[in-house]
Coordinates of C-alpha atoms and ligand atoms in Angstrom, one line a residue:
M384 CA -78.7 18.0 -90.0
C385 CA -82.7 17.5 -89.0
G386 CA -84.2 18.2 -92.4
I387 CA -88.6 19.0 -92.4
V388 CA -90.3 18.4 -95.7
G389 CA -94.2 19.5 -96.4
Y390 CA -96.9 19.2 -99.2
I391 CA -100.1 20.6 -99.3
G392 CA -102.2 20.3 -102.8
K393 CA -104.4 17.8 -104.6
E394 CA -102.6 14.8 -105.0
E395 CA -101.2 12.2 -102.5
A396 CA -98.7 13.8 -100.5
L397 CA -96.7 10.6 -99.1
G398 CA -94.6 10.1 -102.1
Y399 CA -93.1 14.3 -102.4
L400 CA -92.4 14.0 -98.5
I401 CA -90.7 10.5 -99.6
D402 CA -88.2 11.9 -102.3
S403 CA -87.7 15.2 -100.5
L404 CA -86.2 13.6 -97.7
R405 CA -84.1 11.5 -100.1
V406 CA -82.8 14.5 -101.0
L407 CA -81.8 15.6 -97.4
E408 CA -81.0 12.3 -96.2
Y409 CA -77.5 13.1 -96.2
R410 CA -77.4 16.0 -94.1
G411 CA -79.1 13.7 -91.1
Y412 CA -79.7 10.4 -90.2
D413 CA -80.6 9.0 -87.0
S414 CA -84.2 8.7 -87.6
A415 CA -87.2 9.9 -89.9
G416 CA -90.5 10.5 -90.1
V417 CA -94.0 11.5 -92.0
A418 CA -97.6 13.0 -90.9
L419 CA -100.4 12.9 -93.5
L420 CA -103.6 14.4 -92.7
D421 CA -106.6 12.7 -94.7
N422 CA -110.3 13.9 -96.3
Q423 CA -111.5 12.6 -93.0
K424 CA -109.3 14.5 -90.8
R425 CA -107.9 11.7 -89.2
I426 CA -103.7 12.3 -88.9
Q427 CA -101.7 9.3 -89.7
I428 CA -97.8 9.2 -88.3
K429 CA -95.5 6.4 -89.3
K430 CA -91.9 7.5 -87.9
S431 CA -88.5 5.2 -87.3
K432 CA -84.8 4.5 -85.9
G433 CA -82.3 4.8 -88.8
K434 CA -82.2 5.3 -92.1
L435 CA -84.7 6.6 -94.2
G436 CA -84.5 2.8 -95.6
N437 CA -86.8 2.1 -92.6
L438 CA -89.5 4.5 -92.8
I439 CA -89.8 3.7 -96.7
N440 CA -90.3 -0.1 -95.4
L441 CA -93.0 1.1 -92.8
T442 CA -95.3 3.1 -95.8
D443 CA -94.7 1.0 -97.9
N444 CA -96.4 -1.7 -95.7
A445 CA -98.8 0.5 -94.5
T446 CA -101.9 0.7 -97.1
D447 CA -104.0 2.8 -95.3
L448 CA -101.9 6.0 -95.3
H449 CA -103.4 8.2 -97.4
G450 CA -103.6 12.4 -97.2
S451 CA -102.7 15.1 -99.5
V452 CA -101.4 17.7 -96.9
G453 CA -98.5 16.0 -95.1
I454 CA -94.9 16.9 -93.2
G455 CA -91.9 15.1 -92.9
H456 CA -88.6 14.7 -91.0
T457 CA -85.1 13.6 -91.3
R458 CA -83.2 13.6 -88.1
W459 CA -80.1 14.2 -86.8
A460 CA -80.6 14.0 -82.3
T461 CA -80.0 17.0 -80.2
Q462 CA -82.1 16.1 -77.5
G463 CA -83.1 12.5 -76.9
I464 CA -81.8 9.4 -78.2
P465 CA -82.1 8.4 -81.7
S466 CA -84.9 6.2 -81.6
D467 CA -88.4 5.3 -82.8
I468 CA -90.1 7.8 -80.3
N469 CA -88.1 10.4 -79.8
A470 CA -88.4 10.7 -84.1
H471 CA -90.5 13.6 -85.3
P472 CA -93.3 13.9 -85.9
H473 CA -94.3 15.3 -82.3
S474 CA -98.0 15.5 -81.1
N475 CA -100.1 16.7 -78.7
T476 CA -102.4 14.4 -76.5
D477 CA -104.9 13.7 -78.9
T478 CA -102.8 13.7 -81.8
S479 CA -104.9 16.7 -83.0
V480 CA -101.5 18.5 -83.8
V481 CA -98.5 17.4 -85.2
I482 CA -95.3 19.2 -86.0
V483 CA -91.7 18.5 -87.1
H484 CA -88.8 20.8 -85.4
N485 CA -85.3 21.5 -86.9
G486 CA -83.6 23.6 -84.2
I487 CA -83.3 23.5 -80.2
I488 CA -85.2 25.5 -77.7
N489 CA -83.4 26.5 -74.9
N490 CA -86.1 27.0 -72.1
Y491 CA -87.7 23.0 -73.3
L492 CA -87.6 22.2 -69.5
E493 CA -89.3 25.2 -67.9
L494 CA -92.0 24.7 -70.3
K495 CA -92.1 21.2 -69.9
E496 CA -92.9 21.3 -66.1
D497 CA -95.3 23.9 -66.8
L498 CA -97.1 21.9 -69.2
I499 CA -96.9 19.0 -66.3
K500 CA -97.7 20.7 -63.9
N501 CA -100.7 22.7 -64.9
Y502 CA -102.4 20.9 -67.5
K503 CA -101.5 17.2 -66.7
I504 CA -99.6 16.5 -70.0
A505 CA -98.0 13.4 -70.2
F506 CA -94.9 13.5 -72.5
T507 CA -94.3 10.4 -74.8
S508 CA -90.3 11.3 -76.0
E509 CA -87.5 12.9 -74.4
T510 CA -87.5 15.3 -76.5
D511 CA -87.6 19.7 -76.5
S512 CA -89.7 19.6 -79.7
E513 CA -92.6 17.9 -78.2
I514 CA -93.4 21.0 -75.7
V515 CA -94.1 22.7 -79.1
A516 CA -97.2 20.3 -80.3
H517 CA -98.4 20.6 -76.7
L518 CA -98.3 24.3 -76.3
I519 CA -100.5 24.6 -79.4
G520 CA -102.9 22.0 -78.9
V521 CA -103.3 23.8 -75.2
F522 CA -103.9 26.9 -76.6
Q523 CA -106.4 25.7 -79.4
N524 CA -107.9 24.3 -76.6
Q525 CA -108.7 27.8 -75.3
G526 CA -110.0 28.6 -78.6
L527 CA -107.6 30.2 -80.4
S528 CA -106.8 29.8 -84.1
L529 CA -103.8 27.7 -85.1
K530 CA -102.4 30.9 -86.3
D531 CA -103.0 32.0 -83.1
S532 CA -102.1 29.4 -81.2
L533 CA -98.7 29.4 -83.1
I534 CA -98.0 32.9 -82.6
K535 CA -98.8 32.4 -78.4
T536 CA -96.4 29.7 -78.4
I537 CA -93.4 31.3 -80.2
E538 CA -93.5 34.1 -77.9
R539 CA -92.5 31.3 -74.8
L540 CA -90.2 30.0 -77.2
K541 CA -86.4 30.3 -76.4
G542 CA -84.2 29.3 -79.1
S543 CA -83.6 28.2 -82.7
Y544 CA -86.6 26.7 -84.8
A545 CA -88.0 25.6 -88.0
L546 CA -91.7 24.4 -87.4
A547 CA -93.6 22.6 -90.4
I548 CA -97.5 22.2 -88.5
I549 CA -100.7 20.4 -89.7
C550 CA -104.0 19.8 -86.9
K551 CA -107.7 18.1 -87.4
Q552 CA -109.3 21.6 -86.3
E553 CA -107.7 23.2 -89.7
P554 CA -106.9 20.5 -92.2
D555 CA -106.8 22.4 -95.5
K556 CA -103.6 24.1 -93.9
I557 CA -99.6 23.7 -93.3
F558 CA -98.0 26.5 -90.6
L559 CA -94.7 27.3 -90.4
A560 CA -92.5 29.4 -88.7
C561 CA -88.6 30.1 -87.9
N562 CA -85.8 31.5 -86.0
E563 CA -82.7 31.0 -86.5
A564 CA -83.4 28.1 -88.8
P565 CA -84.4 27.8 -92.3
L566 CA -87.6 27.3 -94.0
I567 CA -88.5 27.3 -97.1
I568 CA -91.6 27.7 -99.0
G569 CA -91.7 26.2 -102.5
I570 CA -94.6 27.5 -104.9
G571 CA -96.2 24.5 -107.4
N572 CA -96.9 24.4 -110.4
N573 CA -100.2 22.7 -109.9
Q574 CA -101.9 25.1 -107.3
D575 CA -99.9 23.0 -104.4
L576 CA -97.3 24.2 -102.1
F577 CA -94.3 22.5 -100.9
C578 CA -92.1 23.8 -97.4
A579 CA -88.2 22.5 -96.8
S580 CA -85.7 23.7 -94.7
D581 CA -83.2 23.3 -97.7
S582 CA -84.0 24.4 -101.1
S583 CA -82.6 21.4 -102.9
A584 CA -85.3 19.0 -101.6
L585 CA -87.9 21.4 -103.5
L586 CA -86.0 21.6 -107.0
Q587 CA -87.1 18.6 -108.1
Y588 CA -90.5 20.3 -108.5
T589 CA -90.4 23.6 -108.2
N590 CA -87.8 27.0 -109.1
K591 CA -90.0 29.2 -107.5
I592 CA -89.7 30.0 -103.7
I593 CA -90.4 32.1 -100.7
R594 CA -87.8 32.1 -97.9
L595 CA -89.0 33.0 -94.3
K596 CA -87.5 35.6 -92.3
D597 CA -86.7 34.8 -88.3
L598 CA -89.6 35.4 -86.4
E599 CA -92.3 35.0 -89.7
L600 CA -94.8 32.6 -90.1
A601 CA -96.5 31.6 -93.0
E602 CA -99.9 29.6 -93.8
L603 CA -100.3 27.7 -97.0
G604 CA -103.6 26.6 -98.1
R605 CA -104.7 23.8 -100.4
N606 CA -105.3 25.9 -103.5
G607 CA -101.6 27.2 -103.6
E608 CA -102.4 30.5 -101.5
Y609 CA -100.2 31.1 -99.0
K610 CA -100.1 34.1 -96.7
L611 CA -97.1 35.6 -94.1
Y612 CA -97.6 37.0 -91.2
D613 CA -95.5 38.6 -88.7
L614 CA -95.7 37.9 -84.5
H615 CA -98.5 40.4 -84.7
S616 CA -100.7 38.4 -86.8
K617 CA -99.9 41.5 -89.5
E618 CA -100.0 39.7 -93.1
I619 CA -96.3 40.4 -94.7
K620 CA -97.4 41.7 -98.0
N621 CA -95.8 40.7 -101.1
P622 CA -93.2 38.8 -99.5
E623 CA -89.9 38.1 -102.1
I624 CA -90.4 35.3 -104.5
Q625 CA -86.9 34.1 -105.5
I626 CA -86.4 32.1 -108.3
L627 CA -84.1 29.1 -107.7
T628 CA -81.1 28.5 -110.7
G629 CA -79.7 24.8 -109.5
D630 CA -80.8 21.5 -111.3
P631 CA -82.1 18.7 -109.0
L632 CA -80.1 16.9 -107.0
L633 CA -78.9 14.2 -109.0
L634 CA -77.9 11.4 -106.3
D635 CA -76.1 9.3 -108.7
K636 CA -72.2 7.6 -107.6
A637 CA -71.0 8.0 -111.3
G638 CA -69.9 4.2 -110.7
F639 CA -68.0 4.6 -107.8
K640 CA -68.6 2.6 -104.8
H641 CA -69.1 5.8 -102.4
Y642 CA -69.7 9.4 -103.1
L643 CA -67.2 10.2 -101.1
L644 CA -64.3 8.2 -103.3
K645 CA -66.3 10.1 -106.6
E646 CA -66.1 13.7 -104.9
I647 CA -62.4 13.3 -104.5
H648 CA -62.4 12.4 -108.1
E649 CA -63.9 15.4 -109.1
Q650 CA -61.7 17.6 -107.7
P651 CA -59.4 18.4 -110.4
S652 CA -62.5 19.7 -113.0
I653 CA -64.0 21.9 -109.8
I654 CA -60.8 23.9 -110.1
R655 CA -60.5 24.1 -113.6
K656 CA -64.1 25.5 -113.5
L657 CA -62.8 28.0 -111.3
L658 CA -59.9 28.8 -113.1
S659 CA -62.0 29.5 -116.1
S660 CA -64.4 31.9 -114.3
H661 CA -61.9 34.0 -112.4
L662 CA -58.4 33.9 -114.2
D663 CA -58.7 34.7 -118.1
E664 CA -56.1 34.7 -120.5
D665 CA -53.6 37.5 -119.7
L666 CA -54.0 36.4 -115.5
N667 CA -56.4 39.2 -114.5
I668 CA -58.3 37.4 -111.8
Q669 CA -61.9 38.6 -111.5
F670 CA -64.6 38.2 -109.4
P671 CA -67.5 39.0 -111.2
E672 CA -69.9 38.1 -107.9
V673 CA -68.4 40.5 -105.3
D674 CA -69.2 44.1 -105.0
S675 CA -65.5 45.6 -106.0
Q676 CA -65.8 48.3 -103.0
I677 CA -65.8 46.0 -100.1
L678 CA -62.3 44.5 -101.3
K679 CA -60.9 48.2 -101.3
D680 CA -59.1 50.2 -98.1
I681 CA -59.3 47.0 -95.7
D682 CA -57.1 47.1 -92.4
R683 CA -58.3 43.8 -91.2
I684 CA -59.7 40.5 -91.9
I685 CA -61.3 37.8 -89.8
I686 CA -62.0 34.4 -91.4
L687 CA -64.4 32.4 -90.1
G688 CA -66.1 28.8 -90.7
C689 CA -65.8 24.9 -88.7
G690 CA -64.2 22.4 -89.4
T691 CA -63.5 21.9 -92.8
A692 CA -64.1 25.2 -93.8
Y693 CA -62.4 26.3 -91.3
Y694 CA -58.8 24.3 -92.0
A695 CA -59.7 26.2 -95.3
G696 CA -59.7 29.2 -93.9
M697 CA -56.3 28.7 -92.1
V698 CA -54.8 28.4 -95.4
G699 CA -56.2 31.8 -96.7
K700 CA -55.2 33.3 -94.0
I701 CA -51.5 32.6 -94.5
L702 CA -52.4 33.4 -98.1
L703 CA -53.7 36.7 -97.1
E704 CA -50.8 37.7 -94.7
T705 CA -48.2 36.4 -97.1
L706 CA -49.3 38.3 -100.6
S707 CA -51.5 41.1 -99.4
H708 CA -50.0 42.2 -96.2
I709 CA -53.5 42.4 -94.5
P710 CA -53.3 41.5 -91.0
T711 CA -55.4 38.5 -91.0
E712 CA -57.4 36.5 -88.2
I713 CA -59.0 33.1 -88.4
E714 CA -61.5 31.8 -85.7
F715 CA -63.4 29.4 -85.6
S716 CA -67.2 30.5 -85.9
S717 CA -68.7 29.0 -82.2
E718 CA -65.4 31.0 -80.5
L719 CA -66.1 34.3 -82.2
L720 CA -69.4 34.3 -81.0
A721 CA -68.4 33.1 -77.5
R722 CA -67.0 37.1 -77.4
P723 CA -67.9 40.6 -78.5
V724 CA -66.3 40.7 -82.3
L725 CA -64.2 43.7 -82.7
A726 CA -64.5 44.8 -86.2
N727 CA -65.6 48.4 -87.8
E728 CA -66.3 49.3 -91.3
K729 CA -63.1 48.6 -92.4
T730 CA -63.0 44.9 -91.0
L731 CA -63.6 42.1 -94.1
L732 CA -65.3 39.0 -92.6
I733 CA -64.8 36.2 -94.8
A734 CA -67.1 33.3 -93.9
I735 CA -66.8 30.1 -95.2
S736 CA -69.2 27.3 -95.4
Q737 CA -70.0 24.8 -98.0
S738 CA -73.5 24.6 -96.9
G739 CA -74.0 28.3 -96.1
E740 CA -76.3 27.3 -93.2
T741 CA -74.1 26.4 -90.4
A742 CA -75.7 27.8 -87.5
D743 CA -72.5 29.2 -85.9
T744 CA -71.1 30.5 -89.2
L745 CA -74.9 32.5 -89.6
L746 CA -74.8 33.8 -86.0
A747 CA -71.2 35.5 -86.6
V748 CA -71.8 37.0 -89.4
K749 CA -74.9 38.3 -88.1
S750 CA -73.0 39.8 -85.0
A751 CA -70.0 41.3 -87.4
I752 CA -72.8 43.4 -89.6
Q753 CA -74.0 45.0 -86.5
K754 CA -70.5 46.1 -85.9
G755 CA -70.8 47.4 -89.5
A756 CA -68.1 44.8 -91.3
R757 CA -67.9 44.1 -94.7
I758 CA -68.9 40.9 -95.3
L759 CA -67.7 38.0 -97.9
A760 CA -69.1 34.8 -98.1
V761 CA -67.5 31.7 -100.0
T762 CA -70.2 29.2 -100.5
N763 CA -71.3 26.4 -102.8
R764 CA -74.5 27.3 -103.0
P765 CA -75.9 30.4 -103.9
E766 CA -79.3 30.3 -102.8
S767 CA -78.2 29.3 -98.9
S768 CA -78.7 32.2 -95.7
L769 CA -75.1 32.8 -95.8
A770 CA -75.3 34.4 -99.2
S771 CA -78.6 36.0 -98.4
L772 CA -76.4 37.7 -95.4
A773 CA -73.5 38.7 -97.9
K774 CA -76.0 40.2 -100.5
K775 CA -74.0 40.5 -103.3
S776 CA -70.6 39.5 -102.2
T777 CA -70.6 36.0 -102.5
V778 CA -67.6 34.3 -103.8
L779 CA -69.4 30.2 -105.3
I780 CA -66.7 27.9 -104.8
Q781 CA -68.7 26.0 -107.7
A782 CA -68.1 22.6 -106.3
G783 CA -72.0 21.3 -107.1
V784 CA -73.7 18.7 -104.9
E785 CA -71.3 17.6 -101.9
V786 CA -73.8 14.5 -100.5
S787 CA -70.5 13.0 -98.6
V788 CA -70.9 13.8 -95.1
A789 CA -67.0 14.3 -95.2
A790 CA -66.0 17.7 -97.0
T791 CA -63.4 16.8 -99.8
K792 CA -64.5 18.8 -102.9
S793 CA -65.8 21.5 -101.0
F794 CA -62.4 22.4 -99.1
T795 CA -59.8 22.4 -102.1
S796 CA -62.4 24.8 -104.1
Q797 CA -62.3 26.9 -101.0
M798 CA -58.8 26.9 -100.9
F799 CA -59.0 27.9 -104.6
C800 CA -61.1 30.8 -104.2
L801 CA -59.0 32.0 -101.1
Y802 CA -56.2 31.7 -103.5
L803 CA -57.4 33.8 -106.1
L804 CA -58.9 36.8 -103.5
A805 CA -55.2 36.4 -101.9
I806 CA -53.4 37.4 -104.8
K807 CA -56.7 39.5 -105.7
L808 CA -56.5 41.6 -102.4
A809 CA -52.3 41.8 -103.2
E810 CA -53.1 43.6 -106.5
L811 CA -55.9 45.9 -105.2
R812 CA -53.9 46.9 -102.2
S813 CA -50.2 46.9 -103.5
D814 CA -52.0 48.9 -107.0
K815 CA -48.8 50.9 -107.9
K816 CA -46.6 50.6 -105.3
L817 CA -46.2 46.8 -106.1
S818 CA -42.5 46.4 -106.3
A819 CA -41.3 44.2 -109.2
A820 CA -40.5 41.2 -107.1
N821 CA -44.4 41.1 -106.0
K822 CA -45.2 41.7 -109.1
E823 CA -43.2 38.6 -110.8
E824 CA -44.1 36.5 -107.5
L825 CA -47.9 37.0 -108.1
N826 CA -48.2 36.8 -111.6
W827 CA -46.0 33.4 -111.2
I828 CA -48.1 31.8 -108.7
K829 CA -51.2 32.6 -111.4
G830 CA -49.3 31.3 -113.6
E831 CA -49.0 27.9 -111.8
L832 CA -52.2 27.8 -110.4
R833 CA -53.1 26.9 -114.1
Y834 CA -51.3 23.4 -113.2
I835 CA -53.2 22.2 -110.3
P836 CA -56.1 20.5 -112.1
Q837 CA -53.4 18.3 -114.3
I838 CA -51.2 17.6 -111.1
M839 CA -54.3 16.2 -109.1
E840 CA -55.2 14.2 -111.2
Q841 CA -51.5 12.4 -111.2
A842 CA -52.4 12.2 -108.1
L843 CA -55.2 10.8 -108.1
S844 CA -53.8 8.6 -110.9
R845 CA -51.9 6.6 -107.6
A846 CA -55.2 6.2 -105.6
E847 CA -53.9 2.1 -105.9
I848 CA -50.7 3.1 -104.5
Y849 CA -51.9 5.4 -101.5
R850 CA -54.4 2.3 -100.6
S851 CA -51.9 -0.6 -100.7
K852 CA -49.5 1.8 -98.7
I853 CA -52.1 2.3 -95.6
L854 CA -54.1 -0.7 -95.1
P855 CA -51.3 -2.5 -93.3
F856 CA -52.1 0.5 -90.7
A857 CA -55.8 -0.3 -90.6
G858 CA -55.9 -2.0 -87.2
R859 CA -54.0 0.8 -85.2
H860 CA -55.9 2.9 -82.8
A861 CA -54.1 6.3 -83.4
F862 CA -52.7 8.6 -85.9
I863 CA -50.9 11.6 -85.8
F864 CA -50.3 13.5 -88.8
L865 CA -47.8 16.6 -89.1
G866 CA -47.1 19.6 -91.1
R867 CA -45.6 23.4 -91.1
G868 CA -46.2 26.6 -92.7
V869 CA -49.0 26.0 -95.2
N870 CA -49.5 22.5 -94.8
Y871 CA -50.0 22.3 -91.1
P872 CA -53.9 23.1 -92.0
I873 CA -53.9 20.3 -94.1
A874 CA -52.3 17.9 -91.7
L875 CA -55.3 18.9 -89.5
E876 CA -57.7 18.2 -92.2
G877 CA -56.2 15.0 -92.9
A878 CA -56.5 14.2 -89.5
L879 CA -59.9 15.7 -89.4
K880 CA -61.4 13.5 -92.3
L881 CA -59.3 10.2 -90.9
K882 CA -61.1 10.5 -87.5
E883 CA -64.8 11.0 -89.3
I884 CA -65.2 8.3 -91.4
T885 CA -62.8 5.6 -89.4
Y886 CA -63.8 6.6 -86.0
M887 CA -59.5 6.3 -85.6
Q888 CA -58.1 8.9 -82.6
A889 CA -56.4 11.2 -85.1
T890 CA -54.6 14.5 -84.3
G891 CA -53.0 16.8 -86.4
Y892 CA -50.1 19.2 -84.9
A893 CA -47.7 21.8 -86.1
A894 CA -44.8 19.6 -86.0
G895 CA -42.7 22.1 -84.5
E896 CA -45.2 21.4 -81.8
M897 CA -44.3 17.8 -81.4
K898 CA -41.4 18.7 -79.0
H899 CA -43.5 21.0 -76.6
G900 CA -45.4 18.0 -75.6
P901 CA -47.2 15.7 -77.6
I902 CA -44.1 13.7 -78.3
A903 CA -44.8 12.0 -74.8
T904 CA -47.7 10.2 -76.6
I905 CA -45.6 8.6 -79.2
D906 CA -45.0 4.8 -79.5
E907 CA -44.5 2.0 -81.9
N908 CA -48.4 1.8 -81.7
I909 CA -49.0 5.4 -83.3
P910 CA -48.4 5.9 -86.9
T911 CA -46.9 9.6 -87.8
L912 CA -47.6 10.6 -91.0
S913 CA -45.3 13.9 -92.0
I914 CA -46.3 16.4 -94.8
L915 CA -43.1 16.6 -96.4
L916 CA -43.3 18.7 -99.3
P917 CA -39.9 20.5 -101.2
G918 CA -39.9 24.1 -99.3
P919 CA -38.7 26.5 -96.7
T920 CA -40.1 23.9 -94.0
Y921 CA -38.6 20.3 -95.4
H922 CA -35.9 19.8 -93.4
K923 CA -37.6 21.5 -89.9
T924 CA -40.0 18.7 -90.8
L925 CA -38.7 15.9 -91.8
H926 CA -36.0 16.2 -88.4
N927 CA -39.5 16.1 -86.4
C928 CA -40.5 13.1 -88.2
I929 CA -37.0 11.6 -87.5
E930 CA -37.3 12.8 -84.0
A931 CA -40.5 10.5 -84.1
K932 CA -39.1 7.7 -85.7
T933 CA -36.4 7.7 -83.1
R934 CA -39.3 6.6 -80.4
G935 CA -40.8 4.4 -82.0
A936 CA -43.2 5.5 -83.9
P937 CA -43.7 4.1 -87.8
S938 CA -43.0 7.0 -90.1
L939 CA -45.1 8.1 -93.1
G940 CA -44.5 10.5 -95.1
I941 CA -46.2 12.8 -97.8
V942 CA -43.4 13.7 -100.0
A943 CA -42.4 14.2 -104.1
D944 CA -41.0 12.1 -106.5
G945 CA -37.7 11.7 -106.2
D946 CA -37.0 12.5 -102.5
N947 CA -34.4 10.4 -102.1
E948 CA -33.5 11.9 -98.6
A949 CA -36.9 10.9 -97.7
I950 CA -36.9 7.9 -99.4
R951 CA -33.9 6.6 -97.4
E952 CA -35.2 8.2 -93.6
L953 CA -38.8 7.4 -94.0
D954 CA -40.3 3.7 -93.4
V955 CA -43.4 4.6 -96.0
I956 CA -43.6 7.4 -98.2
F957 CA -46.5 8.6 -100.2
P958 CA -45.2 9.4 -103.6
V959 CA -47.2 12.8 -104.8
P960 CA -46.0 14.3 -108.0
Q961 CA -44.5 18.0 -108.4
M962 CA -45.8 21.1 -109.9
P963 CA -44.3 21.4 -112.9
S964 CA -42.2 24.6 -112.6
S965 CA -41.4 24.5 -108.8
G966 CA -37.9 24.7 -109.4
E967 CA -38.8 28.5 -111.2
I968 CA -39.6 29.9 -107.9
K969 CA -36.2 29.5 -106.0
A970 CA -34.4 30.1 -109.1
L971 CA -35.8 33.8 -109.6
G972 CA -35.0 34.2 -105.6
H973 CA -38.1 33.7 -104.3
K974 CA -37.6 30.7 -102.2
Q975 CA -40.4 31.2 -99.7
F976 CA -43.5 30.6 -102.3
E977 CA -41.7 27.0 -103.5
D978 CA -44.5 25.6 -101.4
I979 CA -47.3 27.6 -101.4
L980 CA -49.5 25.7 -104.1
S981 CA -48.8 22.1 -101.8
P982 CA -52.0 22.3 -100.1
F983 CA -53.6 21.1 -103.6
I984 CA -51.2 18.1 -104.0
S985 CA -50.5 17.2 -100.4
V986 CA -54.7 17.2 -99.4
I987 CA -54.9 13.8 -102.0
P988 CA -53.4 11.1 -100.7
L989 CA -54.5 12.1 -97.1
Q990 CA -57.9 12.0 -98.7
L991 CA -57.8 8.6 -100.1
I992 CA -56.0 7.5 -97.0
A993 CA -58.8 8.4 -94.8
Y994 CA -61.0 6.2 -97.8
Y995 CA -59.5 3.5 -98.4
L996 CA -59.0 2.7 -94.7
A997 CA -62.4 3.9 -93.8
E998 CA -63.6 1.8 -96.3
Y999 CA -61.5 -1.7 -95.8
M1000 CA -62.8 -1.1 -91.9
G1001 CA -66.1 -1.9 -93.3
K1002 CA -67.5 1.7 -91.9
D1003 CA -69.9 4.3 -93.2
V1004 CA -67.9 6.5 -95.4
D1005 CA -70.5 8.4 -96.8
Q1006 CA -72.5 9.3 -93.9
P1007 CA -70.4 8.2 -90.2
R1008 CA -72.2 7.5 -87.4
N1009 CA -73.1 10.8 -85.3
L1010 CA -72.7 13.1 -87.9
A1011 CA -74.7 15.4 -90.0
K1012 CA -73.5 17.5 -93.4
S1013 CA -75.2 20.9 -92.4
V1014 CA -74.9 21.8 -88.7
T1015 CA -77.5 24.0 -88.8
V1016 CA -77.5 24.3 -84.8
E1017 CA -75.3 25.6 -82.3
Ligands
LIG2295 O1 -71.6 24.1 -94.5 P1 -70.1 23.9 -93.8 O2 -68.9 24.4 -94.7 O3 -70.6 25.4 -93.5 O4 -70.0 22.8 -93.0 C1 -68.8 23.2 -91.7 C2 -68.1 21.7 -91.7 O5 -69.3 21.0 -90.7 C3 -67.5 20.5 -92.0 O6 -66.8 21.2 -92.8 C4 -67.5 19.5 -91.4 O7 -66.2 19.5 -90.3 C5 -67.3 18.3 -92.5 N1 -67.7 17.4 -91.9 C6 -65.7 17.9 -92.8 O8 -65.6 17.1 -93.3

């Protein structure tokens, strides 16, 4: 989503701003802009619709663009179409106050009307953000300082905001403020200060940060001095300085054409990393970063997430209920926000978010905390807002930076962490009451988890086969994905990947639901892709697939090597390797677990299918239209 950056110090700000925006661009890329304040108190703004490259061309050609105080922005449009005019920064009428804004001002129309009526202000953009610059300007014209003008402005705002502000009257400062949108100060090593809406943009300059809390303000000065205030203008003494541990973001495709393809291929090594940090030689599962008390005496689990994180949570629900027998619900974060959360101190709320900054998820977590629920975060970002809400109970998915907007490696690593958690909870819950059969099953699953990286690698080595089999379908306008049980969420995820990066209509269904309506849409133009891996639901799904084929749909399937029945029935098969001991659990009499690990295998061809179709169709694979990596507004 939108990204904010800022620099104040003794050097030229522009390079810092552009390099920081480069790091944030993958998160929102409708337009970008910078504003610089020079020694003569002149403010210059450069902004441009489209990718950051357009802004860089503009700034490269601007010889007079100087200043050691500056702010910048990369935009994902919420209010006002992507355009040069709607790009940030925005200013008041005489360009004495310039702001960049992330978030949504809910009451902007009312404020805008007031500014037009009472102050005769002419607006230049369609954004909600512009009102902030005008309001601050109005208060400054009444003789207030920038700090007091900002406080007065904030008192009038309803909604979410992260704001960075520069102004001519106080040229040696950047002011910051936030509410329900992240904003971070970076403390530089040369008496300089940075700010950003995401710490990843700061890591190239400093690892010392201060995370602003809701309704806090910050004043950054030229000599590295900073002060934080509350809305009563009272200074907040000794704000907590965090030390970041990550490495600067290396934007490197490692020889792959797109980040997406690189990230798909990184999955086996990430699962290996998770195995070595969580599963020891004796098959004990460890979560050193989780307060073990929160996993005990739980009577209900709520999982929440958005998009791909939600689908990982759906798989998690099945695992948790199957293995630990704890009633588990899965909710879209936005839906949990739409009604009162029924939670208490025996409820474990598992919030899944790659970025740890998704607004809906953060708000839902905050509301569950108020009800006393225990919070467990599953995230890729230890320094994220979600991790700080979950305090000490964060499971890190260790996926490394995911640059491509379409989530792939974060999905499988989220799922893997949920598998480990489900087994751990099953062990903790039953403890002595575990029957021999239960222990046997859990140990078998733990043993099998170790094979996942190599099986994923085998599936990845078939990428070319999958590519050649899917390209003939590149002209279709719609696709249907079918799955059952643990592979139903994978069908939904496969459809999401396809629609995100090819813009095709792709819908995932629980295979058993086809006859209850969706089959009416079937015809010879809509390929139906079914996940048909060995397990208790295999034959039922195969029948659903044949029913669609009977009505003309080209039938495609993700099938296990050597599945002659599927080869006979289907038009096109995408063969995947089988787990080495997949027959064992059946032989042990626990047939219901035969396909329990299959999501890690079935998702690989689905990710590759989406990638190869998008690439063939010439789509912007890593930065699809209308999307953003981190959705920081509701
Ligand atoms: O950062 P999060 O995991 O909270 O993001 C959630 C969704 O926005 C994200 O998974 C989105 O659906 C992806 N674009 C899917 O590919």
